[in-house]
Short mmCIF file of C-alpha atoms in Angstrom, two decimals:
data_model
loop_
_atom_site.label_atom_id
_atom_site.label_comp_id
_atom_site.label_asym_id
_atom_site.label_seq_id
_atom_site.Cartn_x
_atom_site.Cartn_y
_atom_site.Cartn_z
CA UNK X 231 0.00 0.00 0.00
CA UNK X 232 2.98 2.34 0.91
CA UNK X 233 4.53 1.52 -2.10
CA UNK X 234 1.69 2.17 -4.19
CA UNK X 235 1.25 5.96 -2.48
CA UNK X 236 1.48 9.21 -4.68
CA UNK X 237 3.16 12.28 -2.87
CA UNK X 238 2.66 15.90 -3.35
CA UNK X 239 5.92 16.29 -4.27
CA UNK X 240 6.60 13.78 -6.46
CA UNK X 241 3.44 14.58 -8.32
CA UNK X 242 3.31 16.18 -11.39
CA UNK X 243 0.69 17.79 -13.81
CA UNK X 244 2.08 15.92 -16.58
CA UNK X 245 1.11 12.41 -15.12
CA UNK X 246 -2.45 13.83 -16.16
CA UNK X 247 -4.56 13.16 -19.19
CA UNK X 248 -5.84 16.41 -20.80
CA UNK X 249 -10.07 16.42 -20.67
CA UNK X 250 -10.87 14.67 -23.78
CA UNK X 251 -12.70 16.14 -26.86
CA UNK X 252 -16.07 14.49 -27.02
CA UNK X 253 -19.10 15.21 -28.69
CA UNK X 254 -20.71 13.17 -25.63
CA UNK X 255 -22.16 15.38 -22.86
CA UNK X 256 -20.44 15.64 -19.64
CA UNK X 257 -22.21 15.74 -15.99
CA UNK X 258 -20.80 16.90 -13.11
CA UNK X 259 -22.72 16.71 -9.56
CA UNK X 260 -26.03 17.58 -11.59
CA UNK X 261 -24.67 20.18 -14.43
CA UNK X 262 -24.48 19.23 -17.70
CA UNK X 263 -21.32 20.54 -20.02
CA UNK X 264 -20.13 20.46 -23.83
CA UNK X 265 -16.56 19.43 -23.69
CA UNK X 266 -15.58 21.13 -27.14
CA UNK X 267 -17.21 24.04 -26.10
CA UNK X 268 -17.36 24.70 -22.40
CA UNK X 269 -13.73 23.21 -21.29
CA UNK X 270 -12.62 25.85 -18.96
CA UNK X 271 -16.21 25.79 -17.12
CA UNK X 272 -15.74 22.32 -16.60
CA UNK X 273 -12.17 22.45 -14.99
CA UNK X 274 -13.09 25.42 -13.07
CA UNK X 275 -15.74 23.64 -11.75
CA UNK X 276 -13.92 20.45 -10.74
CA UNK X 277 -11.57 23.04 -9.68
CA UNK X 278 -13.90 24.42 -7.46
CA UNK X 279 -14.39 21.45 -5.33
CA UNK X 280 -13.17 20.52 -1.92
CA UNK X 281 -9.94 18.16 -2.14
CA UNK X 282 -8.99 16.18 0.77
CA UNK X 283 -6.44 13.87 0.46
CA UNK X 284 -4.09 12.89 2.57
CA UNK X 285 -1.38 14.75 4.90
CA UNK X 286 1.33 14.19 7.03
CA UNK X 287 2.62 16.46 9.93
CA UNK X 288 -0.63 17.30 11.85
CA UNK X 289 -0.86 16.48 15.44
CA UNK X 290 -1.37 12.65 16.69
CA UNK X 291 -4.95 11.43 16.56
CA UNK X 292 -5.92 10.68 20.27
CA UNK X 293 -2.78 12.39 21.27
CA UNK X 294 -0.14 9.51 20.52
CA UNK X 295 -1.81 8.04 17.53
CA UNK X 296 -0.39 8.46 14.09
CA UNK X 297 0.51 12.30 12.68
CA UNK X 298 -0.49 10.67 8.95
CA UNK X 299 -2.71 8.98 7.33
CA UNK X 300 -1.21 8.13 4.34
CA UNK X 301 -2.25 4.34 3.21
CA UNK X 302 -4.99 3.86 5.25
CA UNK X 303 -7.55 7.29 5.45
CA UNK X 304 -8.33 7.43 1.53
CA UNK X 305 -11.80 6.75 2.67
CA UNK X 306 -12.13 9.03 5.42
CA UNK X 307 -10.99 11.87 2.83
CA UNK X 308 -13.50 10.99 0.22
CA UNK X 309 -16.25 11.00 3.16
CA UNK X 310 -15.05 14.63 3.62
CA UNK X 311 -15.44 15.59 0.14
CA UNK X 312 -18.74 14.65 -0.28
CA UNK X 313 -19.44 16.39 3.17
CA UNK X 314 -17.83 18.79 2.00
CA UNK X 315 -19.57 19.34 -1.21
CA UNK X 316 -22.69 19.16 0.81
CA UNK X 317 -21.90 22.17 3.26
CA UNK X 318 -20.70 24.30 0.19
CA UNK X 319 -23.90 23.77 -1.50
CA UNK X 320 -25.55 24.86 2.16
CA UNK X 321 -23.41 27.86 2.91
CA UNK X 322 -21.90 29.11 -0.79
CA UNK X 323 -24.65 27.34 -3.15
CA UNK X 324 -23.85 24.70 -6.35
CA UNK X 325 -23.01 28.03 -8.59
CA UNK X 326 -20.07 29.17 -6.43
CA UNK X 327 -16.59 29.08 -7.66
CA UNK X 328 -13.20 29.23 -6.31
CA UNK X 329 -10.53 31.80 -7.28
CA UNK X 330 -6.93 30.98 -6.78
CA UNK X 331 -5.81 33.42 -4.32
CA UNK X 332 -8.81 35.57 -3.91
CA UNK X 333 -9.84 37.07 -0.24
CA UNK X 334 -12.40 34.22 0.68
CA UNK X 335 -15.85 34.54 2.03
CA UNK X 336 -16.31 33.88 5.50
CA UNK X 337 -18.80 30.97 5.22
CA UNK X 338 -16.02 29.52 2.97
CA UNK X 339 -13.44 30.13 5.84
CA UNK X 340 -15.54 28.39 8.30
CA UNK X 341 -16.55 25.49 5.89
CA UNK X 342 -12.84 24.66 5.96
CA UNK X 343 -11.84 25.07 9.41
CA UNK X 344 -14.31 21.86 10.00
CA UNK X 345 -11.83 19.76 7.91
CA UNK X 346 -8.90 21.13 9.21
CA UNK X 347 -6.39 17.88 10.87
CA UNK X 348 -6.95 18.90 14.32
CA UNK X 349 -9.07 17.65 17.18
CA UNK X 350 -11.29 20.64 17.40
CA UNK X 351 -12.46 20.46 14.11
CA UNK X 352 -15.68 18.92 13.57
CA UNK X 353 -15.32 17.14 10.56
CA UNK X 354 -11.37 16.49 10.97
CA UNK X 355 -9.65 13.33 10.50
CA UNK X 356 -9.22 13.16 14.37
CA UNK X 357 -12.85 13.27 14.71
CA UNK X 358 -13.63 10.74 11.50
CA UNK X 359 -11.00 8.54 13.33
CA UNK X 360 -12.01 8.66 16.63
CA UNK X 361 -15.96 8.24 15.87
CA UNK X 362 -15.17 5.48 13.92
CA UNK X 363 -13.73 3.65 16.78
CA UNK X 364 -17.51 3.43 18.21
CA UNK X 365 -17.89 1.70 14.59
CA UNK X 366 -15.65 -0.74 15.64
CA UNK X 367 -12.81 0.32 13.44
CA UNK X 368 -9.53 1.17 15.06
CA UNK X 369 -7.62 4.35 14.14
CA UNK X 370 -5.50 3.50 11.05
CA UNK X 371 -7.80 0.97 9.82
CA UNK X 372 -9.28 1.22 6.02
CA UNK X 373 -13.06 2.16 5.87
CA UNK X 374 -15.65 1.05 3.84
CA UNK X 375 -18.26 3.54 2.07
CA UNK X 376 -21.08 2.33 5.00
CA UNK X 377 -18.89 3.16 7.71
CA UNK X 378 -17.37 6.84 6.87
CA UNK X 379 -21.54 6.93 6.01
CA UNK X 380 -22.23 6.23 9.74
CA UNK X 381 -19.72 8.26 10.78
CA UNK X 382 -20.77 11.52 9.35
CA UNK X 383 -23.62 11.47 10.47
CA UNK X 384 -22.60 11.08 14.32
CA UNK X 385 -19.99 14.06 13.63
CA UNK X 386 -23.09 16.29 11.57
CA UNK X 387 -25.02 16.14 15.21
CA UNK X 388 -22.12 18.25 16.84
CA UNK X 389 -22.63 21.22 13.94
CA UNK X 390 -25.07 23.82 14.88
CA UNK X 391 -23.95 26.26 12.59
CA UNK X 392 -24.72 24.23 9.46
CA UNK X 393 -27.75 22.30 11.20
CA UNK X 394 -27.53 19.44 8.40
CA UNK X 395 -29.81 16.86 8.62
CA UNK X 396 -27.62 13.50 7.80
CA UNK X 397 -29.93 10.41 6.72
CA UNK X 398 -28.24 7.05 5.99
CA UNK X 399 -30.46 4.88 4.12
CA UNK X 400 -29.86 1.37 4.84
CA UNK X 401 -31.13 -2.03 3.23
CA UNK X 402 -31.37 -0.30 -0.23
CA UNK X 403 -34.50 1.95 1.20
CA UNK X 404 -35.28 5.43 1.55
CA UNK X 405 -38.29 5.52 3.27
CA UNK X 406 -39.84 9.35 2.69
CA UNK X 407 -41.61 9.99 6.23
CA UNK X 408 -38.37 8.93 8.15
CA UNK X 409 -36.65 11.69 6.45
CA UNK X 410 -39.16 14.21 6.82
CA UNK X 411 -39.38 13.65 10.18
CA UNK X 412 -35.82 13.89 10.70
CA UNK X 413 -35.63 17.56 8.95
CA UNK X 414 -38.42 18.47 10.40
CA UNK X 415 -38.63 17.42 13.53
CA UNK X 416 -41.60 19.50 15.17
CA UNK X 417 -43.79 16.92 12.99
CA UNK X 418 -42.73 14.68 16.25
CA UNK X 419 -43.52 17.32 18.55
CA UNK X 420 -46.96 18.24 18.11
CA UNK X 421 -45.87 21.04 15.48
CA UNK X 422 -43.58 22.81 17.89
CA UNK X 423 -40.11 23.70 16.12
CA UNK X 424 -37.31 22.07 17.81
CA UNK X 425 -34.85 24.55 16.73
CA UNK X 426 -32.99 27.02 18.91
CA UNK X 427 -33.61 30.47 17.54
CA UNK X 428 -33.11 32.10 20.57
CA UNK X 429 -30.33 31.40 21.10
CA UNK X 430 -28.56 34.56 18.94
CA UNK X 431 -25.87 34.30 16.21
CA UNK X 432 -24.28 30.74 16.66
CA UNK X 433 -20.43 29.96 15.69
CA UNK X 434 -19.51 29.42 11.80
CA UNK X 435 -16.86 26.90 12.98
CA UNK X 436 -14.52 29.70 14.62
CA UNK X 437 -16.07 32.44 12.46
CA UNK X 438 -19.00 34.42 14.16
CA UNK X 439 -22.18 34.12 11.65
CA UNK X 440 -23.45 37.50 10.84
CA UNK X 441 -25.17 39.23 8.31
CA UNK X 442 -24.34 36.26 5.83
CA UNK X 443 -26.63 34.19 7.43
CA UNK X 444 -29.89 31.73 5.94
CA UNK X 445 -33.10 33.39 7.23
CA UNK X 446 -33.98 31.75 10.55
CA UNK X 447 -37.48 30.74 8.86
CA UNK X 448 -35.89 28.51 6.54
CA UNK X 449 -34.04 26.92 8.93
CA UNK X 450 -37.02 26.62 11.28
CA UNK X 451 -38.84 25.01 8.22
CA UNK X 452 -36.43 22.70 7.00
CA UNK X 453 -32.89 21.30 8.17
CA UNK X 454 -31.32 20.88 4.83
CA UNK X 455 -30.74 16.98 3.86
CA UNK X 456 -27.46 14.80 3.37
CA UNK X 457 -28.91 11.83 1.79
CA UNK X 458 -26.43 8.86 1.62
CA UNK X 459 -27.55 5.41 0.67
CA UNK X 460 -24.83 2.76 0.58
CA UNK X 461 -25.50 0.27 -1.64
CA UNK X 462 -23.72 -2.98 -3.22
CA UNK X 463 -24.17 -3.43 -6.87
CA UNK X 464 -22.51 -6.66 -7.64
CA UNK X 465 -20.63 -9.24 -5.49
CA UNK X 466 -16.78 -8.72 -6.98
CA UNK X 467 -17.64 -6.29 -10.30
CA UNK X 468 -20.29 -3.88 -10.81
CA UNK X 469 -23.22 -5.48 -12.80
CA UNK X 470 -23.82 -3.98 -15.41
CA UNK X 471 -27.88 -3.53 -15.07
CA UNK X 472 -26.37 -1.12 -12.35
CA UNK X 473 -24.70 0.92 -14.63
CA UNK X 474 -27.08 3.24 -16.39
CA UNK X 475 -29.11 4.09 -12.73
CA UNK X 476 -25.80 4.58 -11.29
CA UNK X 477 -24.91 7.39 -14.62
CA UNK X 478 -28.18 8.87 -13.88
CA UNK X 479 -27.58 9.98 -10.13
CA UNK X 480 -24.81 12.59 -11.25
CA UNK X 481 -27.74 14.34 -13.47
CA UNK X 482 -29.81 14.90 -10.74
CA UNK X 483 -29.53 18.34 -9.46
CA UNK X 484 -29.07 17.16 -5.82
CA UNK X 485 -25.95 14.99 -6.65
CA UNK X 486 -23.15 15.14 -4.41
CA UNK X 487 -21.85 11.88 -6.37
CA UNK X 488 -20.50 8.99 -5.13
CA UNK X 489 -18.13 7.72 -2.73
CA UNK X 490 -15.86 4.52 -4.07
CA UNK X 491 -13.22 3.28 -5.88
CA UNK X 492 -11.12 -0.17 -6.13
CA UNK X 493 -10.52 -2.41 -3.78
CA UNK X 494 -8.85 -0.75 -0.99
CA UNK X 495 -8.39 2.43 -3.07
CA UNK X 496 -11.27 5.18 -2.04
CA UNK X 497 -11.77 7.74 -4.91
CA UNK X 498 -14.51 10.70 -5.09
CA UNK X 499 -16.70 10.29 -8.21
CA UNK X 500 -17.97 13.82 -9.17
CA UNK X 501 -19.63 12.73 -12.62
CA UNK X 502 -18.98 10.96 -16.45
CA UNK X 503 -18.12 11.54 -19.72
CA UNK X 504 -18.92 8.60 -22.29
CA UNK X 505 -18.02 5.31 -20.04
CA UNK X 506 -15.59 6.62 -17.99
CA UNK X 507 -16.30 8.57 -14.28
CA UNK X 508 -14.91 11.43 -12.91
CA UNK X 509 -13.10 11.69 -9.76
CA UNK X 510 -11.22 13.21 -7.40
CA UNK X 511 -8.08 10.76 -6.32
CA UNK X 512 -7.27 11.38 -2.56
CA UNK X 513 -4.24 9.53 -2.87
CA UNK X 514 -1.62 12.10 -2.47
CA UNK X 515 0.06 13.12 0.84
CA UNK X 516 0.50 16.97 1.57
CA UNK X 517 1.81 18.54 4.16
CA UNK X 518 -1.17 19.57 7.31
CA UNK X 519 -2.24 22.90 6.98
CA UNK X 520 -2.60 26.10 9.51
CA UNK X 521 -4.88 28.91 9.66
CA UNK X 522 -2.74 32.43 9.17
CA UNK X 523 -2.88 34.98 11.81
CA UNK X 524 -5.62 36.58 9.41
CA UNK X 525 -7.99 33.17 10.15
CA UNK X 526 -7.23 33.04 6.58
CA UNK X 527 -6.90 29.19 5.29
CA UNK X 528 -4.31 29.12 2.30
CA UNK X 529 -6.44 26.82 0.65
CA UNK X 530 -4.67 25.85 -2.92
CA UNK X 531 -4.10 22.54 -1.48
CA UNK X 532 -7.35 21.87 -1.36
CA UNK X 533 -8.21 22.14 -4.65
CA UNK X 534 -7.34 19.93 -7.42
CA UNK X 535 -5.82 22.50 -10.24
CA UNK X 536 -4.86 19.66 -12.52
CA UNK X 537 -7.45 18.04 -15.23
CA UNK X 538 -9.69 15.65 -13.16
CA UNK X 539 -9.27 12.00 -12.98
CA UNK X 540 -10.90 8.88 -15.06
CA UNK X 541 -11.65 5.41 -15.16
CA UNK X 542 -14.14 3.30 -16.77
CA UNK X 543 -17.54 2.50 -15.02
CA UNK X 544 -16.75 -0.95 -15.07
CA UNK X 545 -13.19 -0.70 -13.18
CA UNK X 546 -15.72 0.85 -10.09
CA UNK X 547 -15.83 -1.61 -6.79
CA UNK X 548 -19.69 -2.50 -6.41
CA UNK X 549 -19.51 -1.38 -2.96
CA UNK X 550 -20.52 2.42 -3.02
CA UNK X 551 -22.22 5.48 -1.26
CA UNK X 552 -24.52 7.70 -3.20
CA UNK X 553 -24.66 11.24 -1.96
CA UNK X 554 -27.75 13.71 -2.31
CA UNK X 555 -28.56 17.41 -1.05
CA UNK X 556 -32.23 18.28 -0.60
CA UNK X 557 -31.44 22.18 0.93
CA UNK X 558 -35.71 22.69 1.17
CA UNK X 559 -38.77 20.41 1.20
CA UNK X 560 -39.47 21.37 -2.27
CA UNK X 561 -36.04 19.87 -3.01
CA UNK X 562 -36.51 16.35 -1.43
CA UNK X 563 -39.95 16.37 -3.26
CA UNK X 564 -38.26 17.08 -6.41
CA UNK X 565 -35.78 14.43 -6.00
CA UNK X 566 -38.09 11.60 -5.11
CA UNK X 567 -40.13 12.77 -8.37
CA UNK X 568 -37.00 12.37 -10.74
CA UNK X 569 -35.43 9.06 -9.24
CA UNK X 570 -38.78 7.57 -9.47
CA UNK X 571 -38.48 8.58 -13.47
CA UNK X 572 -35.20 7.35 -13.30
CA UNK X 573 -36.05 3.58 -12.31
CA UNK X 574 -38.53 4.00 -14.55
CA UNK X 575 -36.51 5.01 -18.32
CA UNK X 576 -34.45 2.32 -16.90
CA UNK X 577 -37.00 -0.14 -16.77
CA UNK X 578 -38.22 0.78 -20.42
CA UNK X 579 -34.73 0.08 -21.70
CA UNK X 580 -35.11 -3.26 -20.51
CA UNK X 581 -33.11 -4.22 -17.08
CA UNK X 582 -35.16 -5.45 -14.54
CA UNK X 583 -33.03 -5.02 -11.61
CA UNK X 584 -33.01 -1.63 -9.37
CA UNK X 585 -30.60 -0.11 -7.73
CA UNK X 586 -33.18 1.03 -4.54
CA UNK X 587 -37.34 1.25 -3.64
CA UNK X 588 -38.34 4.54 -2.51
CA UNK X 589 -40.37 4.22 0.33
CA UNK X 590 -43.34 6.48 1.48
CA UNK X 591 -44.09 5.81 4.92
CA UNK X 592 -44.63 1.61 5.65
CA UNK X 593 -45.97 1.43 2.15
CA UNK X 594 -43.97 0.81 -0.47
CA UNK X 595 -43.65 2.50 -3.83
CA UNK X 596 -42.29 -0.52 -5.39
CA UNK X 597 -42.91 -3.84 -4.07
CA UNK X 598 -40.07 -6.71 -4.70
CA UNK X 599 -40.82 -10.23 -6.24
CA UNK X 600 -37.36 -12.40 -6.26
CA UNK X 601 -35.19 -9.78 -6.60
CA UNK X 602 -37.54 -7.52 -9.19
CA UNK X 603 -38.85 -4.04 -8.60
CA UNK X 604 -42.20 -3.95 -9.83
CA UNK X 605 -44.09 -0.55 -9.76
CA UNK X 606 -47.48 -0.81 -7.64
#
């Protein structure tokens, strides 16, 4: 594994294939792109997005655990970048972009001090680490996409500031009332908001929230959703009735992607082109970072400023995590609406086997016979 480890300073831009020129569209986390006409867009907005990979240097996990995680946390980073992607689409929206050496805004400030390798951040490798010892995986010890999953959303509970709601659907079911109770969680309390509005301007992860902030109605009305459903589509390759349902998530407008990889080897899909996925490759060790004196985060490291990475959809482990955003009601409405159109265009192209059964309530949308979605 060692062995097999890129370093930041080994790596180079030219190890890189240039984007291709394709006539075939390209999707990224729910946008759609020409790649003969629209390259720059696309890099800039794979630019845009949070890379985490690993680092070295930052202080032990637990106090006397290790001070790197390169070889074993590739899994814990891609959990942070589709966490990550989540609380920019919260706090900065899907449209925002990132300028190389630009005076950041302060929600972006604070949506990076959460990731930060230290103890006190709440999204930090520490606090992945740590958590996931209640997961029964000891620090150092390779995750699976279900367990960084699990993890999140203990960590998500500590966050006032960005108040996500964090739903892991299990068994290959989202079950719709579950998750509208979760967001909105008066509907458990006899319509009485259980949200602490009182309570003044709350702390943007070591930045004071001020004038910047969402209106305290929408927050009242709805916690804003990270939907992740882990899901195994094949026993040692992906099969391919998977495939197309599995394309279709990164068109949805609430895609965060997909958490994966090979064996052993995490990666961050962010979309496709053709046959081939995009993602962001965690596998390359930086040195930990420090906020300046300014609170300032110099933040090039975590951005990926070389053409994105590819691999064909068939190279993918069948053991993945699909990531969705819902930021309103409206949204998680819309989103059940389009993946039910979704299972069924690919049910008219002829594969009878479904990724997942959206649930409303106890009663199912789609019933199962023998291991076949049927509509009711």
């Amino acid at each position: 594994m060692d062995a097999a480890t890129l370093t930041y300073d080994t790596l180079g831009f030219g190890e890189f294939d240039d984007f291709p020129e394709t006539s075939e569209p390209v999707w990224i986390l729910g946008k759609e792109f020409n790649a003969l006409t629209e390259k720059e867009d696309i890099l800039s907005d794979v630019t845009s997005r949070l890379w985490f990979t690993y680092r070295k240097n930052f202080p032990p996990i637990g106090g006397t655990g290790p001070t790197s995680d390169t070889g074993w946390g590739c899994m814990l980073r891609c959990g942070q970048m589709i966490l990550g992607e989540a609380l920019v689409r919260r706090h900065l929206g899907r449209d925002w972009r990132w300028v190389r050496s630009q005076t950041q805004r302060e929600d972006y400030i604070g949506i990076l001090n959460a990731f930060l390798d230290k103890k006190d951040g709440y999204y930090s490798l520490h606090q992945i680490a740590q958590m996931g010892v209640g997961e029964g995986k000891s620090i150092g010890q390779w995750y699976g996409p279900n367990t960084v999953a699990q993890v999140l959303k203990k960590l998500a509970v500590f966050d006032s500031w960005s108040r996500l709601a964090v739903h892991v659907a299990m068994d290959n079911t989202v079950v719709i009332e579950e998750i509208k109770r979760l967001c909105m969680p008066w509907l458990d309390y006899g319509g009485a908001a259980c949200v602490d509005l009182q309570g003044g301007m709350s702390e943007r992860n070591g930045c004071l929230e001020g004038a910047c902030a969402l209106a305290e109605e929408e927050t009242a009305l709805w916690n804003p959703l990270l939907l992740l459903i882990p899901l195994r589509l094949g026993l040692s390759d992906i099969n391919e009735a998977y495939i197309e349902t599995l394309k279709q998530c990164f068109q949805l407008p609430q895609s965060l992607g997909v958490i994966g990889g090979k064996p052993n080897s995490a990666h961050y899909f962010i979309g496709y082109v053709g046959e081939e996925l995009i993602y962001l490759d965690p596998h390359t060790t930086q040195p930990a970072v420090e906020p300046c004196e300014d609170s300032q985060v110099p933040d090039d490291t975590y951005h990926c400023q070389h053409p994105p990475c590819r691999m064909h959809i068939c190279e993918i482990d069948p053991s993945v995590a699909v990531g969705f955003f819902c930021r309103t009601e409206d949204d998680f409405d819309d989103w059940c609406l389009r993946f039910r159109k979704v299972l069924y265009d690919v049910s008219s192209k002829g594969y009878k086997y479904r990724k997942f059964s959206i649930h409303l309530g106890t009663k199912p949308l789609f019933r199962t016979v023998r291991g076949v979605s049927c509509p009711r």
